[in-house]
XYZ file of C-alpha atoms in Angstrom:
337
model
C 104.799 132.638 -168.681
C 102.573 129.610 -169.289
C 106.038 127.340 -167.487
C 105.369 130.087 -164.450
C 101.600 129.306 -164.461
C 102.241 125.914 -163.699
C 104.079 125.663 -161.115
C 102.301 128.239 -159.528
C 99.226 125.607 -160.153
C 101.411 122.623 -158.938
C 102.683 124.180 -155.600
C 98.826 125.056 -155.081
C 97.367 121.807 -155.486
C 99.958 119.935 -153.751
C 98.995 118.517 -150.528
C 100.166 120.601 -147.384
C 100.709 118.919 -144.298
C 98.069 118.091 -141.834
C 97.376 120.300 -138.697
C 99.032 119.427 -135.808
C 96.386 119.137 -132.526
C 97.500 121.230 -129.242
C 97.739 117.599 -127.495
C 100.405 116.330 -129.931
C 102.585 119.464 -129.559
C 102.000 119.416 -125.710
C 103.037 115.808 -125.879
C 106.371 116.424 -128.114
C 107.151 119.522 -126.123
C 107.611 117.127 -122.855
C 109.133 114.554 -124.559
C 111.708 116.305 -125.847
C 112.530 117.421 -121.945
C 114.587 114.474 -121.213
C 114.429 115.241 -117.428
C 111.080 115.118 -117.198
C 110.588 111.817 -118.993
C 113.212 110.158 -117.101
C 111.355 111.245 -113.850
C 107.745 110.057 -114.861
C 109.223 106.794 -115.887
C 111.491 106.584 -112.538
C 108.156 107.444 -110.226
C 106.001 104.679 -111.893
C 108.606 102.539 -111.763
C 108.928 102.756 -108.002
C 104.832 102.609 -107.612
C 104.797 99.928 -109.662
C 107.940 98.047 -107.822
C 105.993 98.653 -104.023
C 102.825 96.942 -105.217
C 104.735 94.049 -106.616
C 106.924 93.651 -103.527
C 104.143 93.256 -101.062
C 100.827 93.235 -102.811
C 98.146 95.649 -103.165
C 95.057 94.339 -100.786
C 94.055 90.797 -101.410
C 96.278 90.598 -103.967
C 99.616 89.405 -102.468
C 103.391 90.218 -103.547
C 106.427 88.471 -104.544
C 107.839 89.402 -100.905
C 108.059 86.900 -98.284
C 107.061 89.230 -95.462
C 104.248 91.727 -94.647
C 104.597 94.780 -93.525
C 102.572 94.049 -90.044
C 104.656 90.669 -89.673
C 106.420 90.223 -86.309
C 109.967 87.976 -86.944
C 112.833 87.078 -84.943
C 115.588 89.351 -84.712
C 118.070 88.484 -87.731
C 121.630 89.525 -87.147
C 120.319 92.374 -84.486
C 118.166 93.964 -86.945
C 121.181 94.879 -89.294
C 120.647 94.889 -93.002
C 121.273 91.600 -94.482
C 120.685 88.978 -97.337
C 117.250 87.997 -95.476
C 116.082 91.746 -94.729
C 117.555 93.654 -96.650
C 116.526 97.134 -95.361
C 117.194 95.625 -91.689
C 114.224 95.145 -89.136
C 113.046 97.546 -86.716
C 113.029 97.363 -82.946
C 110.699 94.680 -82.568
C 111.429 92.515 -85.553
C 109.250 93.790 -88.247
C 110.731 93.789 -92.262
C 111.726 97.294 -92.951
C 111.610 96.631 -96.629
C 107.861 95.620 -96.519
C 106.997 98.644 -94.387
C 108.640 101.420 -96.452
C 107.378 99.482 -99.846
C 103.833 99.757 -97.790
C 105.109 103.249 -96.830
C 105.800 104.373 -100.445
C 101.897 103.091 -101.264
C 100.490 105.408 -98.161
C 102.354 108.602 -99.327
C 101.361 107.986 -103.595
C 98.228 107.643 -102.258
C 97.960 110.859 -100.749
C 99.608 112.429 -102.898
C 97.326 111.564 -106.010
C 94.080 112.052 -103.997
C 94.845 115.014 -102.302
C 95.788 116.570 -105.782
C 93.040 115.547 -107.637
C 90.586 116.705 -105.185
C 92.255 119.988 -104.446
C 92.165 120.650 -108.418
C 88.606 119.653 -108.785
C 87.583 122.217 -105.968
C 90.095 124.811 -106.887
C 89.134 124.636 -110.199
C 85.303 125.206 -109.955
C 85.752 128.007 -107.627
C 88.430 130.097 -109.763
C 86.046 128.913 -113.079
C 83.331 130.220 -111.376
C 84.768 133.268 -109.763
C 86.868 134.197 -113.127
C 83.531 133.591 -115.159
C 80.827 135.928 -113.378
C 83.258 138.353 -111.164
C 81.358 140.789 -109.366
C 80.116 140.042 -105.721
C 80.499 136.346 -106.968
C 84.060 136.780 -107.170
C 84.115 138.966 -104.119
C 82.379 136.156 -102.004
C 84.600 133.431 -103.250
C 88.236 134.969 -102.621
C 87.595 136.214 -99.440
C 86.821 132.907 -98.607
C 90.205 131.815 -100.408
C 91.808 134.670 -98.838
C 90.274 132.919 -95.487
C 91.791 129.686 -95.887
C 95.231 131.201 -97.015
C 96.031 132.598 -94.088
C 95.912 129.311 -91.492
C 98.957 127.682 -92.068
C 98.705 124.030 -94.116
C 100.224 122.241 -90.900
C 97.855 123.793 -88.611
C 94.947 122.478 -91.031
C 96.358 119.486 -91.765
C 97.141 118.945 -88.205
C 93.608 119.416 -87.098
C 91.939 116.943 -89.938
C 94.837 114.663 -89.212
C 93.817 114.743 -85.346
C 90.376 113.575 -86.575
C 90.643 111.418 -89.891
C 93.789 110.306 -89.654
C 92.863 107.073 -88.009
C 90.598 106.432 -91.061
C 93.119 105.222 -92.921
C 95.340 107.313 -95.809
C 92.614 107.737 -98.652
C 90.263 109.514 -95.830
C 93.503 111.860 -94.497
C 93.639 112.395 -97.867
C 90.523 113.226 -99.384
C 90.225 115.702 -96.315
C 93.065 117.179 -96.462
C 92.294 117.852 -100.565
C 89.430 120.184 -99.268
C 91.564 122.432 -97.612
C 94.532 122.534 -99.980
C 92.602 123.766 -103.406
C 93.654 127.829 -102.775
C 96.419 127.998 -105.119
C 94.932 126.665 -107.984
C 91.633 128.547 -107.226
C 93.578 131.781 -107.692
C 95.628 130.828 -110.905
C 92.205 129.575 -112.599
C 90.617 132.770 -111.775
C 93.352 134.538 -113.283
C 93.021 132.445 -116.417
C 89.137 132.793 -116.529
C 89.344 136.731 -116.300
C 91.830 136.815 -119.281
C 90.089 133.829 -121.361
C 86.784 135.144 -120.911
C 87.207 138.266 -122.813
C 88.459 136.495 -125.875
C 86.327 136.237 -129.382
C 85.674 132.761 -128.922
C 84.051 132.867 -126.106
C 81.669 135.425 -127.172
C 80.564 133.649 -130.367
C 79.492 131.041 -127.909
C 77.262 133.534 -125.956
C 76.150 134.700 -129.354
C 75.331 131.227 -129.990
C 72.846 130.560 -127.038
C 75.367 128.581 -124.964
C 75.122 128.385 -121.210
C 77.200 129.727 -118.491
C 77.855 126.102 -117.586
C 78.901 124.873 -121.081
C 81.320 128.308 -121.574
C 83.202 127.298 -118.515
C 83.521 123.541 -119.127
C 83.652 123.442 -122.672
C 84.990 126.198 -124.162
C 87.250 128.418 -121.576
C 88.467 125.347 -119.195
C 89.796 123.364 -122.196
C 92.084 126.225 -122.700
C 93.117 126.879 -119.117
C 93.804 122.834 -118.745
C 97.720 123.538 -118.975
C 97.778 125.918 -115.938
C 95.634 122.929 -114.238
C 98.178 120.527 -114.472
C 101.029 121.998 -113.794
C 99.592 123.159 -110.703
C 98.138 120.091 -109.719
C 101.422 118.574 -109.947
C 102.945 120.974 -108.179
C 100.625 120.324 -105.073
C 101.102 116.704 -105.423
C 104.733 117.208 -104.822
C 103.966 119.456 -101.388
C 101.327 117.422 -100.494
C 103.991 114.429 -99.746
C 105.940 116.426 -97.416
C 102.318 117.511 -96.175
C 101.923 113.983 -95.210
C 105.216 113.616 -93.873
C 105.320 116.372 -91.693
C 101.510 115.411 -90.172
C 102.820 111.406 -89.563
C 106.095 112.984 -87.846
C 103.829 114.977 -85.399
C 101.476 112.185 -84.780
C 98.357 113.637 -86.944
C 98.838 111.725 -89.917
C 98.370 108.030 -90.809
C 98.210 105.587 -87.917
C 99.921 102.335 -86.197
C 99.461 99.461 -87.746
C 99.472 100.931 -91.141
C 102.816 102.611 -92.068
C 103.974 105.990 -93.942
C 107.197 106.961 -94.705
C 106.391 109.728 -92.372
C 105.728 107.724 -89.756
C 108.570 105.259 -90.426
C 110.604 108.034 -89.344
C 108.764 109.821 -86.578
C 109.090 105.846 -84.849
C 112.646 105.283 -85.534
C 113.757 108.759 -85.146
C 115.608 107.482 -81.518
C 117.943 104.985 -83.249
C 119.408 107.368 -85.594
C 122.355 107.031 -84.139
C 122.686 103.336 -83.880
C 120.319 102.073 -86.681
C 120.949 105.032 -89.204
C 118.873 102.573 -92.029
C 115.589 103.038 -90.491
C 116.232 106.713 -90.881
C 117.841 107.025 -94.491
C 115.399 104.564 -96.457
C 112.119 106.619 -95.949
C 114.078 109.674 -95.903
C 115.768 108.910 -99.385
C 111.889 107.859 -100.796
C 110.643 110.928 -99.620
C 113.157 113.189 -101.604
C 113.209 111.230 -104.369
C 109.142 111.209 -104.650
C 109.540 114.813 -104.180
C 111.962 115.025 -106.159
C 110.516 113.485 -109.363
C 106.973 114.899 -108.968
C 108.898 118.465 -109.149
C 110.864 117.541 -112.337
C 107.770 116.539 -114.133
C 105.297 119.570 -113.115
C 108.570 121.930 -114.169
C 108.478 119.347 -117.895
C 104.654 120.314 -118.443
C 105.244 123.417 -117.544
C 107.582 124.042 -120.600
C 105.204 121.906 -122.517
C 101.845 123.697 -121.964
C 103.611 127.587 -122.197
C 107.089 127.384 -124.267
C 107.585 130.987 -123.683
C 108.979 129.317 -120.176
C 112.610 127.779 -121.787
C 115.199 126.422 -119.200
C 118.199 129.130 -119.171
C 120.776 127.603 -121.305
C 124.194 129.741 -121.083
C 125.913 128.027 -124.391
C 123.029 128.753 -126.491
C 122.793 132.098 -125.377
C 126.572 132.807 -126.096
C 126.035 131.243 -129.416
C 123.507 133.600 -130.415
C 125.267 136.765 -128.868
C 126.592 139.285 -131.429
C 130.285 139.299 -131.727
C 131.915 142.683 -130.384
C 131.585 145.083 -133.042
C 129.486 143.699 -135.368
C 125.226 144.131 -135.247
C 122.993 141.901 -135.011
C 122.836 141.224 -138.580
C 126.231 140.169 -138.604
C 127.831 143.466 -140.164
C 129.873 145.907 -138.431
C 128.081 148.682 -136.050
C 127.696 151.668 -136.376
C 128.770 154.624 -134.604
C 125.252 155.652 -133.441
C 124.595 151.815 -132.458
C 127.585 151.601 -130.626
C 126.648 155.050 -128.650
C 123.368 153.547 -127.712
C 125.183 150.662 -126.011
C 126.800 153.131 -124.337
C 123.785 155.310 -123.058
């Protein structure tokens, strides 16, 4: 009895692992999604391989020519040792422009999602928070904005800021692209804000402004992100689309966009102008998908990538339960039914 005793004692006082923070298991979760990994490190890679190449501002590149240089025609513009994404029409290095290109359309793309989630997130935090005619007010004026299309919005504020340059198209365009992750915060704020927590902190004297900001957004962060990925990935082909048209960013500076709105003509003759922004553009696309679909799995588990061998593996063998023993009769007839 007294043997019993202690190691009843001994398993009691011996030291249990430490907790394990939501940010670590978030961060393990996406590691362990090879995919995504591989994409992050693939899109930095090619962000940080454009502002090498040509520079970033003052700062110049390890490239010999810029992106607004004028050059003699090099064996008729044709990809060679000297240019080796060719030269367009009228002599300029294609590699500098769609290196310059790739910078325009990152830049968009990480403005235009962090100001979207910034104003999409106040609005659903607020709406979700206090419902009632605040709530009412606030999505009809989502429901407003829903219903233009994105190109006819983006087309207008491209009209007027898009020769400001690709931060300005940008940041405008991020005030009329926040709807989406308005209505998923909202959604997160009406379910968080019933929880226990939350009232202990209303209990406590807290303010409406701390509860949303320091108690109920922390928790709703993982919907945030994955969202605001998400847009960053449209809002690429966003800009793309607008610098086809003509309403995005502006001769002399370059977007991959606009690389291919200009050299859309020789697609026949020159098919490289064509295929090297083209092939950025999916991959960027591409990438930014891959890792909003790897924090996706990392912030809510419960969504796990269909895998058809594991599933078979963990299928019941005919005739026998799901304990491993033979079925029954009555099991079998409720297969049946």
């Amino acid at each position: 009895m007294s043997v019993d005793n202690t190691r009843i004692a001994d398993e009691l006082e011996a030291p249990t692992a430490p907790p394990v923070s939501q940010g670590k298991l978030v961060w393990k979760r996406f590691l362990s999604n090879k995919l995504a990994v591989v994409s992050a490190i693939l899109f930095i890679a090619i962000l940080l391989f454009s502002i090498s190449a040509i520079g970033l501002g003052p700062i110049p590149g390890w490239w010999k020519y810029g992106f607004k240089e004028l050059n003699d025609q090099f064996q008729r513009g044709a990809p060679s040792w000297e240019h080796p994404f060719g030269q367009d029409r009228i002599g300029k290095d294609y590699f500098a422009q769609t290196m310059r290109g790739i910078q325009n359309s990152i830049l968009v793309m990480v403005v235009l999602g962090l100001i979207a989630s910034v104003v999409g997130v106040v609005v659903g935090a607020v709406a979700g928070y206090f419902r009632g005619v605040v709530d009412a007010i606030l999505m009809r004026i989502t429901d407003v904005f829903i219903v233009i299309p994105a190109l006819v919005i983006g087309s207008v504020v491209g009209h007027i800021f898009g020769g400001l340059g690709a931060f300005f198209l940008a940041l405008m365009l991020g005030f009329f692209s926040w709807m989406g992750i308005a209505r998923l915060v909202r959604g997160e704020f009406l379910s968080l804000r019933e929880r226990e927590f939350v009232e202990a902190a209303r209990v406590a004297g807290a303010s409406d402004a701390r509860i949303i900001f320091k108690h109920i957004l922390p928790n709703a962060i993982g919907v945030v992100i994955v969202a605001s990925t998400l847009i960053m990935a449209s809002a690429i082909l966003l800009e793309t689309a607008l610098s086809f048209l003509g309403y995005g960013i502006r001769p002399p500076d370059v977007s991959l966009g606009l690389l291919i709105s200009q050299n859309q003509s020789a697609f026949q003759t020159r098919p490289w102008l064509f295929w090297w922004p083209g092939a950025f553009i999916v991959t960027l696309a591409l990438l930014v998908n891959f890792v909003g679909d790897g924090l996706r799995d990392a912030f809510d588990p419960r969504h796990r990538r269909f895998n058809l061998r594991r599933m078979r593996e963990q299928e019941p063998e005919e005739g026998e339960g799901d304990d491993g023993g033979p079925r029954t009769g009555a099991a079998l007839a409720e297969d049946v039914l």
